[in-house]
Coordinates of C-alpha atoms in Angstrom, one line a residue:
X22 CA -39.2 -25.1 5.7
X23 CA -40.3 -23.9 2.3
X24 CA -38.5 -25.5 -0.6
X25 CA -35.3 -23.7 -1.4
X26 CA -32.8 -26.2 -2.8
X27 CA -29.6 -24.4 -1.9
X28 CA -30.7 -24.2 1.7
X29 CA -31.8 -27.8 2.2
X30 CA -28.2 -29.2 2.4
X31 CA -27.2 -26.5 4.8
X32 CA -30.3 -27.2 7.0
X33 CA -29.7 -30.9 7.0
X34 CA -26.1 -30.4 8.1
X35 CA -27.2 -28.1 10.9
X36 CA -29.8 -30.6 12.0
X37 CA -27.3 -33.5 12.0
X38 CA -24.9 -31.4 14.1
X39 CA -27.6 -30.5 16.5
X40 CA -28.8 -34.1 16.9
X41 CA -25.3 -35.3 17.5
X42 CA -24.8 -32.7 20.3
X43 CA -28.3 -33.5 21.7
X44 CA -28.8 -37.2 21.3
X45 CA -32.0 -37.1 23.3
X46 CA -33.6 -34.8 20.7
X47 CA -34.9 -35.9 17.2
X48 CA -35.6 -33.1 14.7
X49 CA -38.3 -33.7 12.2
X50 CA -37.2 -31.6 9.2
X51 CA -39.8 -31.2 6.6
X52 CA -39.5 -29.4 3.2
X53 CA -42.7 -28.2 1.6
X54 CA -43.2 -26.8 -1.9
X55 CA -43.3 -23.0 -1.9
X56 CA -46.8 -22.8 -3.3
X57 CA -48.2 -25.1 -0.6
X58 CA -46.2 -23.8 2.3
X59 CA -48.4 -21.0 3.7
X60 CA -51.6 -23.1 3.5
X61 CA -50.0 -26.2 5.1
X62 CA -48.5 -24.0 7.9
X63 CA -51.7 -22.3 8.7
X64 CA -53.6 -25.6 8.6
X65 CA -51.2 -27.2 11.0
X66 CA -51.5 -24.2 13.4
X67 CA -55.3 -24.3 13.2
X68 CA -55.3 -28.0 14.1
X69 CA -53.0 -27.4 17.0
X70 CA -50.2 -29.4 15.4
X71 CA -48.0 -26.6 14.1
X72 CA -44.2 -26.9 14.2
X73 CA -42.0 -25.7 17.1
X74 CA -39.9 -23.8 14.6
X75 CA -40.7 -22.6 11.1
X76 CA -39.4 -20.3 8.4
X77 CA -41.7 -17.6 7.0
X78 CA -41.6 -14.3 5.3
X79 CA -41.7 -11.5 7.8
X80 CA -44.7 -9.9 6.1
X81 CA -46.9 -12.8 7.4
X82 CA -45.7 -13.1 10.9
X83 CA -48.0 -10.4 12.5
X84 CA -51.0 -12.6 11.8
X85 CA -49.4 -15.4 13.7
X86 CA -48.6 -13.1 16.6
X87 CA -52.2 -11.7 16.6
X88 CA -53.5 -15.3 16.7
X89 CA -51.4 -16.1 19.7
X90 CA -49.4 -18.8 17.8
X91 CA -46.0 -17.4 18.5
X92 CA -43.8 -17.5 21.6
X93 CA -40.9 -15.2 22.3
X94 CA -37.5 -16.7 21.6
X95 CA -36.1 -19.1 24.2
X96 CA -32.5 -18.0 24.3
X97 CA -31.3 -20.9 26.3
X98 CA -32.9 -23.4 23.9
X99 CA -30.8 -21.7 21.1
X100 CA -27.7 -21.9 23.2
X101 CA -27.4 -18.3 24.2
X102 CA -27.5 -16.6 27.7
X103 CA -29.7 -13.7 26.6
X104 CA -30.8 -11.6 23.7
X105 CA -27.5 -9.7 23.5
X106 CA -25.6 -12.9 23.2
X107 CA -27.8 -14.0 20.3
X108 CA -27.9 -10.6 18.4
X109 CA -24.1 -10.2 18.7
X110 CA -23.8 -13.0 16.2
X111 CA -25.4 -10.8 13.5
X112 CA -24.0 -7.9 11.6
X113 CA -24.9 -4.4 12.8
X114 CA -28.5 -3.3 12.1
X115 CA -30.1 -6.6 13.3
X116 CA -33.6 -6.2 14.5
X117 CA -35.5 -9.4 13.9
X118 CA -39.2 -9.8 14.5
X119 CA -40.4 -8.0 17.6
X120 CA -43.7 -7.5 19.3
X121 CA -44.2 -5.6 22.5
X122 CA -40.4 -5.2 22.8
X123 CA -39.8 -9.0 22.8
X124 CA -37.9 -10.9 20.1
X125 CA -40.0 -13.5 18.3
X126 CA -38.0 -14.3 15.2
X127 CA -34.5 -14.1 13.7
X128 CA -33.4 -13.9 10.1
X129 CA -32.4 -17.2 8.6
X130 CA -31.9 -15.8 5.1
X131 CA -31.8 -12.4 3.3
X132 CA -33.3 -11.8 -0.1
X133 CA -32.6 -8.7 -2.1
X134 CA -35.0 -7.8 -4.8
X135 CA -34.2 -5.1 -7.4
X136 CA -36.0 -3.9 -10.5
X137 CA -34.0 -3.1 -13.5
X138 CA -35.1 -1.2 -16.6
X139 CA -33.2 -1.1 -19.9
X140 CA -34.8 1.9 -21.4
X141 CA -33.2 2.9 -24.7
X142 CA -32.1 6.5 -24.7

């Protein structure tokens, strides 16, 4: 995960809940500074030691798909029967990251950017 302080506490709580429900699984949760994140992630993938799950801006995911780094979502691993069961948890308009009709990524956060101008009249 890239460093985003408000998100870290939420992620750690989710990891603790998951590990409690799945005592045979140990999650290695690593927070990396935003400026270093893309380089560390690509380096890990290039060395064959990339993470099973990661958070990345959607504008960079196509290069991972084209490099055959990504796998389609495993719904059972996420606790869902199928795509419909997963996507029903999101508000309408959900699309996620898709390639060749298969879902590869889901939103974990939403950022809204706006440009404001205060032009004197």
